[in-house]
Coordinates of C-alpha atoms and ligand atoms in Angstrom, one line a residue:
M1 CA 0.0 0.0 0.0
Y2 CA 1.5 3.3 -1.0
D3 CA 0.5 7.0 -0.7
V4 CA 0.4 9.4 -3.6
P5 CA 0.9 12.9 -2.3
H6 CA 0.6 16.1 -4.3
F7 CA 3.9 17.5 -5.7
V8 CA 4.2 21.3 -5.3
G9 CA 7.2 23.6 -5.4
G10 CA 9.5 20.7 -6.1
E11 CA 8.5 18.6 -3.1
R12 CA 5.9 16.3 -1.9
Y13 CA 3.0 18.2 -0.5
R14 CA 0.4 16.6 1.7
G15 CA -2.0 19.5 2.1
Q16 CA -5.0 19.0 4.3
P17 CA -6.5 15.8 2.8
E18 CA -10.0 15.4 4.1
R19 CA -10.8 12.9 1.4
H20 CA -8.8 10.3 -0.6
G21 CA -9.3 7.8 -3.3
D22 CA -8.2 4.2 -3.5
V23 CA -5.8 3.2 -6.3
F24 CA -6.4 -0.3 -7.7
N25 CA -4.4 -2.9 -9.5
P26 CA -7.0 -3.6 -12.2
T27 CA -5.5 -7.0 -13.0
T28 CA -6.1 -8.3 -9.5
G29 CA -8.8 -5.9 -8.2
E30 CA -6.7 -5.2 -5.1
V31 CA -6.3 -1.8 -3.5
I32 CA -2.6 -1.0 -3.8
G33 CA -2.5 2.7 -3.0
R34 CA -4.2 5.8 -1.7
V35 CA -4.3 9.3 -3.3
G36 CA -5.2 12.4 -1.4
F37 CA -7.9 14.6 -2.9
A38 CA -7.2 18.4 -3.0
E39 CA -9.8 20.9 -2.0
K40 CA -9.7 24.7 -2.7
A41 CA -7.0 25.6 -0.2
D42 CA -4.5 23.0 -1.5
M43 CA -5.1 24.2 -5.1
D44 CA -4.7 27.8 -4.0
H45 CA -1.4 27.0 -2.4
A46 CA -0.2 25.2 -5.6
V47 CA -1.3 28.0 -7.9
R48 CA 0.5 30.7 -5.8
V49 CA 3.7 28.6 -5.8
A50 CA 3.4 28.2 -9.5
Q51 CA 2.8 31.9 -10.1
A52 CA 5.9 32.9 -8.2
A53 CA 8.0 30.3 -10.1
H54 CA 6.6 31.4 -13.4
L55 CA 7.8 35.0 -13.0
T56 CA 11.5 33.8 -13.0
W57 CA 11.0 31.0 -15.6
A58 CA 9.4 33.4 -18.1
E59 CA 12.7 35.4 -18.0
V60 CA 14.8 32.4 -18.9
N61 CA 15.7 32.6 -22.5
P62 CA 14.1 30.0 -24.9
Q63 CA 17.4 28.1 -25.5
R64 CA 17.9 27.5 -21.9
R65 CA 14.3 26.3 -21.5
A66 CA 14.9 24.0 -24.4
R67 CA 18.1 22.6 -22.8
V68 CA 16.0 21.5 -19.8
M69 CA 13.7 19.7 -22.3
F70 CA 16.7 18.1 -24.0
E71 CA 18.0 16.8 -20.7
Y72 CA 14.5 15.6 -19.8
K73 CA 14.3 13.7 -23.1
R74 CA 17.6 12.0 -22.3
L75 CA 16.5 11.0 -18.8
L76 CA 13.1 9.8 -20.0
T77 CA 14.7 7.6 -22.7
A78 CA 17.0 6.0 -20.0
R79 CA 14.1 5.5 -17.6
T80 CA 11.3 4.4 -19.9
E81 CA 11.5 0.8 -19.1
E82 CA 11.4 1.3 -15.3
L83 CA 8.5 3.8 -15.6
A84 CA 6.5 1.7 -18.0
R85 CA 6.7 -1.3 -15.7
A86 CA 5.5 0.6 -12.7
F87 CA 2.8 2.3 -14.6
S88 CA 1.4 -0.7 -16.4
L89 CA 0.8 -2.3 -13.0
E90 CA -1.5 0.6 -11.9
H91 CA -3.1 0.9 -15.3
G92 CA -3.5 -2.7 -16.4
K93 CA -2.3 -2.1 -20.0
T94 CA 0.4 -4.4 -21.4
L95 CA 4.0 -3.4 -21.0
A96 CA 4.4 -3.1 -24.7
D97 CA 1.5 -0.7 -24.9
A98 CA 2.9 1.4 -22.0
R99 CA 6.2 1.6 -23.8
G100 CA 4.3 2.9 -26.8
E101 CA 2.6 5.5 -24.7
F102 CA 5.9 6.8 -23.5
A103 CA 7.3 6.9 -27.0
R104 CA 4.4 9.0 -28.2
G105 CA 4.8 11.4 -25.2
H106 CA 8.5 11.5 -25.9
D107 CA 7.8 12.8 -29.4
V108 CA 6.1 15.8 -28.0
L109 CA 9.0 16.5 -25.7
E110 CA 11.2 16.4 -28.7
F111 CA 9.0 18.9 -30.4
A112 CA 9.1 21.2 -27.4
C113 CA 13.0 21.1 -27.6
G114 CA 12.5 23.3 -30.7
I115 CA 10.9 26.1 -28.8
P116 CA 13.4 28.8 -29.7
H117 CA 12.3 28.5 -33.3
L118 CA 8.7 27.8 -32.5
I119 CA 8.1 30.8 -30.3
K120 CA 9.8 33.3 -32.6
G121 CA 7.6 36.3 -33.4
E122 CA 7.0 38.2 -36.6
F123 CA 8.6 41.4 -37.8
T124 CA 7.7 43.8 -40.6
E125 CA 10.3 46.4 -41.4
G126 CA 8.9 49.5 -42.9
A127 CA 5.2 48.9 -42.2
G128 CA 4.8 52.7 -42.8
P129 CA 7.2 55.6 -43.1
G130 CA 9.9 54.9 -40.4
I131 CA 7.5 52.5 -38.8
D132 CA 8.2 48.8 -37.9
M133 CA 5.7 46.3 -36.6
Y134 CA 6.5 43.2 -34.6
S135 CA 4.6 40.6 -32.7
M136 CA 5.9 38.4 -29.9
R137 CA 4.5 35.2 -28.3
L138 CA 4.5 35.5 -24.5
P139 CA 3.7 32.9 -21.9
L140 CA 0.3 33.1 -20.2
G141 CA 1.4 32.5 -16.6
V142 CA -0.1 29.6 -14.6
V143 CA -1.9 27.0 -16.8
A144 CA -3.5 23.7 -15.8
G145 CA -3.8 20.3 -17.4
I146 CA -6.5 17.8 -16.5
T147 CA -5.9 14.3 -17.9
P148 CA -7.9 11.0 -18.3
F149 CA -7.0 7.6 -17.1
N150 CA -6.3 5.9 -20.4
F151 CA -3.1 7.8 -21.4
P152 CA -1.9 9.5 -18.2
A153 CA 1.7 9.8 -19.3
M154 CA 1.3 10.7 -23.0
T155 CA -1.6 13.2 -22.7
S156 CA 0.2 14.9 -19.8
M157 CA 3.3 15.4 -22.0
W158 CA 1.1 16.8 -24.7
M159 CA 0.3 19.6 -22.3
W160 CA 3.1 20.4 -19.9
S161 CA 6.1 19.9 -22.2
I162 CA 4.9 22.6 -24.6
A163 CA 3.4 24.8 -21.8
I164 CA 6.7 24.8 -19.9
A165 CA 8.9 25.3 -22.9
C166 CA 6.7 28.4 -23.7
G167 CA 7.6 29.8 -20.3
N168 CA 4.5 28.9 -18.3
A169 CA 4.2 27.2 -14.9
V170 CA 1.9 24.2 -14.8
I171 CA -0.6 22.5 -12.5
M172 CA -1.4 19.0 -13.6
K173 CA -4.5 17.2 -12.2
P174 CA -4.1 13.6 -13.3
S175 CA -6.9 11.0 -13.3
E176 CA -7.3 9.8 -9.7
K177 CA -7.4 6.2 -11.1
V178 CA -3.8 6.3 -12.3
P179 CA -2.1 9.1 -10.2
T180 CA 1.5 7.8 -9.6
I181 CA 3.1 8.2 -13.0
M182 CA 2.5 12.0 -13.0
N183 CA 4.5 12.4 -9.8
K184 CA 7.4 10.4 -11.3
L185 CA 7.4 12.6 -14.4
A186 CA 7.4 15.7 -12.2
E187 CA 10.4 14.4 -10.2
L188 CA 12.2 13.8 -13.4
F189 CA 11.7 17.4 -14.4
L190 CA 13.7 18.5 -11.3
E191 CA 16.4 16.0 -12.2
A192 CA 16.6 17.5 -15.7
G193 CA 17.3 20.9 -14.2
G194 CA 13.8 22.3 -14.3
P195 CA 13.2 24.8 -11.4
P196 CA 10.9 23.8 -8.5
G197 CA 7.3 25.2 -8.8
I198 CA 7.2 25.0 -12.6
L199 CA 5.6 21.5 -12.8
N200 CA 3.2 20.9 -9.9
I201 CA 0.9 18.0 -9.4
V202 CA -2.4 18.4 -7.5
H203 CA -4.5 15.2 -7.2
G204 CA -8.2 15.0 -6.8
D205 CA -11.6 14.7 -8.3
K206 CA -14.3 17.2 -9.3
S207 CA -13.5 19.5 -6.4
A208 CA -9.9 19.9 -7.6
V209 CA -11.1 20.5 -11.1
D210 CA -13.6 23.2 -9.9
A211 CA -10.8 24.8 -7.8
I212 CA -8.7 25.1 -11.0
L213 CA -11.6 26.5 -13.0
E214 CA -12.5 29.1 -10.4
H215 CA -8.9 30.2 -9.6
P216 CA -8.3 33.7 -10.9
L217 CA -4.5 33.1 -11.5
V218 CA -5.1 30.1 -13.7
R219 CA -5.0 31.5 -17.2
A220 CA -5.7 28.5 -19.4
V221 CA -7.0 25.0 -18.9
S222 CA -6.3 22.0 -21.1
F223 CA -8.7 19.1 -20.5
I224 CA -8.9 15.5 -21.9
G225 CA -11.6 13.1 -20.8
S226 CA -15.2 12.3 -21.5
S227 CA -17.5 14.6 -23.4
D228 CA -19.9 15.6 -20.7
V229 CA -17.1 16.6 -18.4
A230 CA -15.2 18.3 -21.3
Q231 CA -18.3 20.4 -22.0
Y232 CA -18.6 21.3 -18.4
V233 CA -15.0 22.3 -18.1
Y234 CA -15.2 24.3 -21.3
A235 CA -18.3 26.2 -20.2
K236 CA -17.2 26.8 -16.6
G237 CA -13.6 27.7 -17.6
A238 CA -14.9 30.3 -20.2
A239 CA -17.3 31.7 -17.6
F240 CA -14.3 32.4 -15.4
G241 CA -12.5 34.1 -18.2
K242 CA -10.0 31.3 -19.1
R243 CA -8.7 30.0 -22.3
V244 CA -9.9 26.4 -22.6
Q245 CA -9.3 23.4 -24.9
A246 CA -11.4 20.4 -23.9
M247 CA -11.0 17.1 -25.8
G248 CA -13.9 14.6 -25.3
S249 CA -15.1 11.1 -26.0
A250 CA -15.0 9.2 -29.3
K251 CA -16.7 6.5 -31.4
N252 CA -14.4 6.1 -34.4
H253 CA -15.4 4.3 -37.5
G254 CA -13.5 2.2 -40.0
V255 CA -15.3 2.5 -43.4
V256 CA -14.4 -0.5 -45.6
M257 CA -15.0 0.0 -49.3
P258 CA -15.7 -3.1 -51.5
D259 CA -12.3 -2.8 -53.2
A260 CA -10.4 -2.9 -49.9
D261 CA -8.0 -5.8 -49.1
L262 CA -10.2 -7.5 -46.5
D263 CA -7.4 -9.7 -45.1
Q264 CA -5.3 -6.7 -44.3
V265 CA -8.3 -4.7 -43.0
A266 CA -9.4 -7.5 -40.7
H267 CA -5.9 -7.9 -39.4
E268 CA -5.5 -4.2 -38.7
M269 CA -9.0 -3.9 -37.2
L270 CA -8.2 -6.4 -34.5
G271 CA -5.4 -4.2 -33.1
A272 CA -7.3 -0.9 -33.7
A273 CA -10.4 -2.2 -31.9
Y274 CA -9.0 -4.3 -29.1
G275 CA -5.6 -2.8 -28.4
S276 CA -5.4 -1.3 -24.9
A277 CA -8.7 -3.1 -24.2
G278 CA -10.4 -0.6 -26.5
E279 CA -9.6 2.2 -24.0
R280 CA -8.2 4.6 -26.6
C281 CA -9.9 7.6 -27.9
M282 CA -8.5 6.8 -31.3
A283 CA -9.6 3.1 -31.2
L284 CA -11.8 1.9 -34.0
P285 CA -14.7 0.3 -32.2
V286 CA -17.0 0.5 -35.3
V287 CA -16.3 -1.2 -38.6
M288 CA -18.6 -0.1 -41.4
P289 CA -18.3 -2.3 -44.5
V290 CA -20.0 -1.0 -47.6
G291 CA -22.1 -3.6 -49.4
K292 CA -23.0 -7.1 -48.4
K293 CA -20.0 -8.8 -50.0
A294 CA -17.5 -6.7 -48.0
A295 CA -19.6 -7.1 -44.9
D296 CA -19.8 -10.9 -45.1
G297 CA -16.2 -11.3 -46.0
L298 CA -15.0 -9.0 -43.2
R299 CA -17.2 -10.7 -40.6
A300 CA -15.9 -14.1 -41.4
R301 CA -12.3 -12.9 -41.1
L302 CA -12.9 -10.9 -37.9
E303 CA -14.7 -13.9 -36.3
K304 CA -11.7 -16.1 -37.0
G305 CA -9.3 -13.4 -36.0
V306 CA -10.9 -12.7 -32.6
E307 CA -10.2 -16.2 -31.6
T308 CA -6.4 -15.5 -31.8
V309 CA -6.5 -12.4 -29.6
R310 CA -4.8 -13.0 -26.3
V311 CA -5.8 -11.2 -23.1
G312 CA -3.4 -11.3 -20.2
L313 CA -1.3 -9.6 -17.5
P314 CA 0.8 -6.5 -18.2
D315 CA 4.1 -8.4 -18.2
D316 CA 2.8 -11.2 -20.4
D317 CA 4.8 -10.6 -23.7
Q318 CA 2.2 -12.5 -25.7
A319 CA -0.8 -10.6 -24.4
Q320 CA -2.4 -8.2 -26.7
F321 CA -4.4 -6.4 -24.1
G322 CA -5.0 -6.5 -20.4
A323 CA -7.6 -5.5 -17.8
V324 CA -9.9 -2.5 -18.1
I325 CA -9.4 0.3 -15.6
S326 CA -11.9 -0.3 -12.8
K327 CA -14.7 -2.4 -11.4
A328 CA -17.2 0.3 -12.4
H329 CA -15.9 0.4 -15.9
F330 CA -15.9 -3.4 -16.2
E331 CA -19.6 -3.4 -15.3
R332 CA -20.3 -0.5 -17.6
V333 CA -18.7 -2.4 -20.6
K334 CA -20.6 -5.5 -19.7
N335 CA -23.9 -3.5 -19.5
Y336 CA -23.3 -2.1 -23.0
I337 CA -22.8 -5.7 -24.3
Q338 CA -26.1 -6.7 -22.8
M339 CA -27.7 -3.5 -24.2
G340 CA -26.5 -4.5 -27.7
V341 CA -28.1 -7.9 -27.3
D342 CA -31.3 -6.5 -26.0
E343 CA -31.5 -4.0 -28.8
G344 CA -31.3 -6.8 -31.3
A345 CA -27.7 -6.8 -32.5
E346 CA -26.1 -10.2 -33.1
L347 CA -23.4 -11.0 -30.5
V348 CA -21.0 -13.1 -32.6
V349 CA -18.3 -13.4 -29.9
D350 CA -19.1 -12.8 -26.2
G351 CA -16.0 -11.5 -24.3
R352 CA -17.9 -11.6 -21.0
K353 CA -17.2 -15.4 -20.8
F354 CA -13.5 -14.8 -20.4
A355 CA -11.8 -15.8 -17.2
L356 CA -8.1 -16.1 -16.2
Q357 CA -7.4 -18.5 -13.4
G358 CA -6.1 -16.8 -10.3
Y359 CA -7.3 -13.4 -11.5
E360 CA -11.1 -13.8 -11.1
N361 CA -11.3 -10.5 -9.1
G362 CA -9.5 -8.6 -11.8
Y363 CA -11.2 -6.6 -14.5
L364 CA -10.2 -8.8 -17.4
M365 CA -12.6 -9.6 -20.2
G366 CA -12.2 -11.0 -23.7
P367 CA -12.8 -9.3 -27.0
S368 CA -16.5 -9.1 -28.1
L369 CA -17.8 -8.8 -31.6
F370 CA -21.2 -7.7 -32.7
D371 CA -22.7 -7.8 -36.2
H372 CA -25.9 -6.2 -37.6
V373 CA -25.6 -3.2 -35.2
K374 CA -28.0 -0.5 -36.4
P375 CA -27.5 3.3 -36.3
E376 CA -30.5 3.9 -34.1
M377 CA -29.2 1.6 -31.3
R378 CA -28.0 3.3 -28.2
S379 CA -25.1 0.9 -27.9
Y380 CA -23.9 2.4 -31.3
K381 CA -24.6 6.0 -30.5
E382 CA -22.6 6.0 -27.2
E383 CA -19.0 5.4 -26.4
I384 CA -18.3 2.0 -24.8
F385 CA -14.6 2.4 -24.4
G386 CA -13.9 -1.4 -23.9
P387 CA -12.9 -4.4 -26.0
V388 CA -16.0 -4.4 -28.1
L389 CA -16.1 -4.2 -31.9
Q390 CA -19.4 -3.4 -33.7
I391 CA -20.1 -4.2 -37.4
V392 CA -22.5 -1.6 -38.8
R393 CA -23.4 -2.5 -42.4
A394 CA -23.8 0.4 -44.9
D395 CA -25.5 -0.1 -48.3
T396 CA -23.6 2.6 -50.1
Y397 CA -20.5 4.9 -49.8
E398 CA -22.8 7.9 -49.3
D399 CA -24.7 6.1 -46.5
A400 CA -21.4 5.4 -44.7
L401 CA -20.2 9.0 -45.2
R402 CA -23.5 10.3 -43.8
L403 CA -23.5 8.0 -40.8
V404 CA -20.0 8.8 -39.8
S405 CA -20.6 12.5 -40.3
D406 CA -23.9 12.5 -38.3
H407 CA -22.5 10.7 -35.3
Q408 CA -22.3 12.9 -32.2
F409 CA -18.6 12.2 -31.9
G410 CA -16.0 13.2 -34.5
N411 CA -12.6 12.3 -33.2
G412 CA -11.0 9.9 -35.7
V413 CA -12.1 7.9 -38.7
A414 CA -10.4 5.6 -41.2
I415 CA -11.3 4.6 -44.8
F416 CA -9.9 1.5 -46.4
T417 CA -9.9 1.5 -50.2
R418 CA -7.7 1.1 -53.2
N419 CA -9.4 4.0 -55.0
G420 CA -7.6 7.4 -54.5
R421 CA -10.6 9.3 -55.8
T422 CA -12.9 7.8 -53.1
A423 CA -10.3 8.4 -50.4
R424 CA -9.8 12.0 -51.4
D425 CA -13.5 12.7 -51.5
F426 CA -14.0 11.1 -48.1
A427 CA -11.1 12.9 -46.4
K428 CA -12.5 16.3 -47.6
R429 CA -16.2 15.7 -46.9
V430 CA -16.3 13.7 -43.7
N431 CA -17.3 15.7 -40.6
V432 CA -14.4 14.3 -38.3
G433 CA -11.2 15.9 -37.1
M434 CA -8.6 13.2 -37.8
V435 CA -8.8 11.0 -40.9
G436 CA -6.8 7.8 -41.8
I437 CA -6.6 6.6 -45.4
N438 CA -5.7 2.9 -45.1
V439 CA -4.3 3.9 -41.7
P440 CA -6.4 2.5 -38.8
L441 CA -5.1 4.8 -36.0
P442 CA -4.5 8.2 -37.6
V443 CA -2.9 9.7 -34.5
P444 CA -1.1 12.8 -35.7
L445 CA 2.6 13.1 -34.9
A446 CA 3.9 15.7 -32.4
Y447 CA 4.6 18.4 -35.0
H448 CA 1.0 18.1 -36.4
S449 CA -1.9 18.6 -34.1
F450 CA -4.4 16.4 -32.4
G451 CA -8.1 17.2 -32.0
G452 CA -11.6 16.0 -32.7
W453 CA -14.7 17.7 -33.9
K454 CA -18.3 17.8 -32.7
R455 CA -18.7 16.5 -29.1
S456 CA -15.1 15.1 -29.3
G457 CA -13.6 18.6 -28.9
Y458 CA -14.6 21.9 -27.3
G459 CA -12.6 25.1 -27.7
D460 CA -10.4 26.3 -30.4
H461 CA -6.8 25.1 -30.5
N462 CA -5.8 21.4 -30.8
Q463 CA -3.2 19.6 -28.8
H464 CA 0.5 19.8 -29.7
G465 CA 2.1 21.0 -32.9
M466 CA 1.9 24.7 -33.5
E467 CA -1.6 24.6 -32.1
G468 CA -0.1 23.8 -28.7
V469 CA 2.4 26.7 -28.9
R470 CA -0.5 29.0 -29.8
F471 CA -2.7 27.7 -27.0
Y472 CA 0.0 28.3 -24.4
T473 CA 1.1 31.8 -25.5
K474 CA -0.5 35.1 -26.1
V475 CA 0.5 37.5 -28.9
K476 CA 1.5 41.1 -28.3
T477 CA 1.9 43.3 -31.3
V478 CA 4.1 46.4 -31.2
T479 CA 4.1 49.3 -33.7
Q480 CA 7.3 51.4 -33.3
R481 CA 8.5 54.7 -34.8
W482 CA 11.7 56.5 -33.8
P483 CA 11.2 60.0 -35.2
A484 CA 14.2 62.2 -36.0
D485 CA 14.5 65.1 -33.5
A486 CA 13.4 67.6 -36.2
E487 CA 10.1 65.8 -36.6
E488 CA 9.2 65.9 -33.0
G489 CA 6.3 68.0 -32.0
G490 CA 6.0 69.6 -35.4
K491 CA 2.9 67.8 -36.6
D492 CA -0.7 68.5 -36.1
A493 CA -2.7 66.1 -34.0
G494 CA -4.3 63.4 -36.3
F495 CA -8.0 62.8 -35.8
V496 CA -8.4 60.4 -38.6
L497 CA -7.7 56.7 -38.2
P498 CA -4.1 56.3 -39.4
T499 CA -3.6 54.6 -42.7
M500 CA -0.4 53.6 -44.3
Ligands
LIG1 P1 -13.3 11.4 -17.2 O1 -14.1 12.5 -18.0 O2 -14.1 10.6 -16.3 O3 -12.1 12.0 -16.4 C1 -11.2 12.9 -17.0 C2 -10.7 13.9 -15.9 O4 -11.8 14.7 -15.5 C3 -10.1 13.2 -14.7 O5 -8.9 13.9 -14.3 C4 -11.2 13.2 -13.7 O6 -10.7 13.3 -12.4 C5 -11.9 14.5 -14.0 N1 -13.4 14.4 -13.8 C6 -14.1 13.3 -13.8 N2 -15.4 13.7 -13.5 C7 -15.5 15.0 -13.4 C8 -16.5 15.9 -13.1 N3 -17.8 15.5 -12.9 N4 -16.2 17.2 -13.0 C9 -14.9 17.7 -13.1 N5 -13.9 16.8 -13.4 C10 -14.2 15.5 -13.5 O7 -12.6 10.5 -18.3 P2 -11.8 9.2 -18.1 O8 -12.8 8.1 -17.8 O9 -10.7 9.4 -17.2 O10 -11.2 9.0 -19.6 C11 -11.8 8.3 -20.6 C12 -12.5 9.3 -21.5 O11 -11.5 10.2 -22.1 C13 -13.1 8.7 -22.7 O12 -14.3 9.2 -23.0 C14 -12.1 8.9 -23.9 O13 -12.7 8.9 -25.2 C15 -11.6 10.3 -23.5 N6 -10.3 10.6 -24.1 C16 -10.3 11.6 -25.1 C17 -9.1 11.9 -25.7 C18 -9.1 12.9 -26.8 O14 -8.1 13.4 -27.1 N7 -10.3 13.3 -27.4 C19 -7.9 11.3 -25.3 C20 -8.0 10.3 -24.3 C21 -9.2 10.0 -23.7

């Protein structure tokens, strides 16, 4: 049993924990730790420490800030194995998947190392007679990041690495289900030469989030989690005058055209649907074959393929996915499977029957496969976020395009086809933020940006890439003139809006 304290000003901070949450090992169902939940006073302390640290950090030149990021990158590479092992125990995901999460977070750190170039302003010489104009990107001050359980390391790095490189101080509020990794990442920041108070961790639940949203010194909030909470954070943050980006839930589709290579699609769908137990916002839990031939062919291949999927413990090298995050989520996914059955979909493979000897209290379930799922079913409309793949048959390409575009979520989508014209048309017209063409998980790399549409994303800027730099900076534009002595005071006052 371990305790997970807050981390403020470069040290462990206990605060006044009146409430705490249990931390579970999802594979066994045992309580392995306790995390203190912050209330308003603890958050206020952390924000004030961060504000004081920010004033100095913002004066450090961008190369020096980048050097801290370079050193962090070096340390993270050296420690990834150790961190991934500890983290997969608390999360339930396989070690291979945890390593992948660190690799993708690492990419954003690498991007942040380029901050001297990324943060450069713009300059126009001679915007008018003797007049120059320039704009600069300045840090906001204290910014906050609120992360979900499924990618607690990677999504945090999307936020704090760019925010800090831009000269801000950060408060991270990780998911209370997987709190430990963020503390370890913050300790590493000090080891990399980062000043205390620049990366602070405050744990908690809704009260901690509300304390962030209401705090006058928090200038911007980046949120990733489920859509209802994203919408709440967006609305409340804006009401308190903050800049907010809030990424939400997803229900991504894989549209399979009749000319697609069905063997390849079926193979890739297994990983895209069931990888990380389906607990990925870029998972493909819906496959939408166009036409009966593609649908029947795909179903036969998927049914066979599902039998080969191995569920297991995080350190099982052969396992393709592990436990889902919590008892409540385990029950929720099972309820959605039952809902699909009750709604009349055909349950081809039932993952609820899975059991692993010795781990009966863990939250392990096998992969489930549904066919003949209809667009009006609730189990299709909502996000399940578990190892469940639904086949939704579309008659025509236009039907598939419409269904995907009309869905409440618009995070990612993939189309599988050999026809470039169809792919091009789909990419342009589909009402979704991230599109894959024969790429099942179109997760943009660090130097592009990540963000969904519709209920999958509230706010303006996306995560990472130049969008991240824009989110964590404000622009100031200066117009300057240095008149010669003779010009001074010799002109009439101008009452007309100046034009050049
Ligand atoms: P969640 O919404 O339950 O929690 C996310 C964060 O919000 C956590 O830090 C949590 O403590 C906090 N929170 C929870 N309830 C709250 C409330 N009522 N008020 C204020 N704060 C609250 O999400 P989760 O279950 O941790 O994560 C899974 C969800 O995140 C899925 O819906 C998934 O699609 C989504 N997700 C989206 C993206 C994306 O980029 N779009 C990425 C990863 C995960």
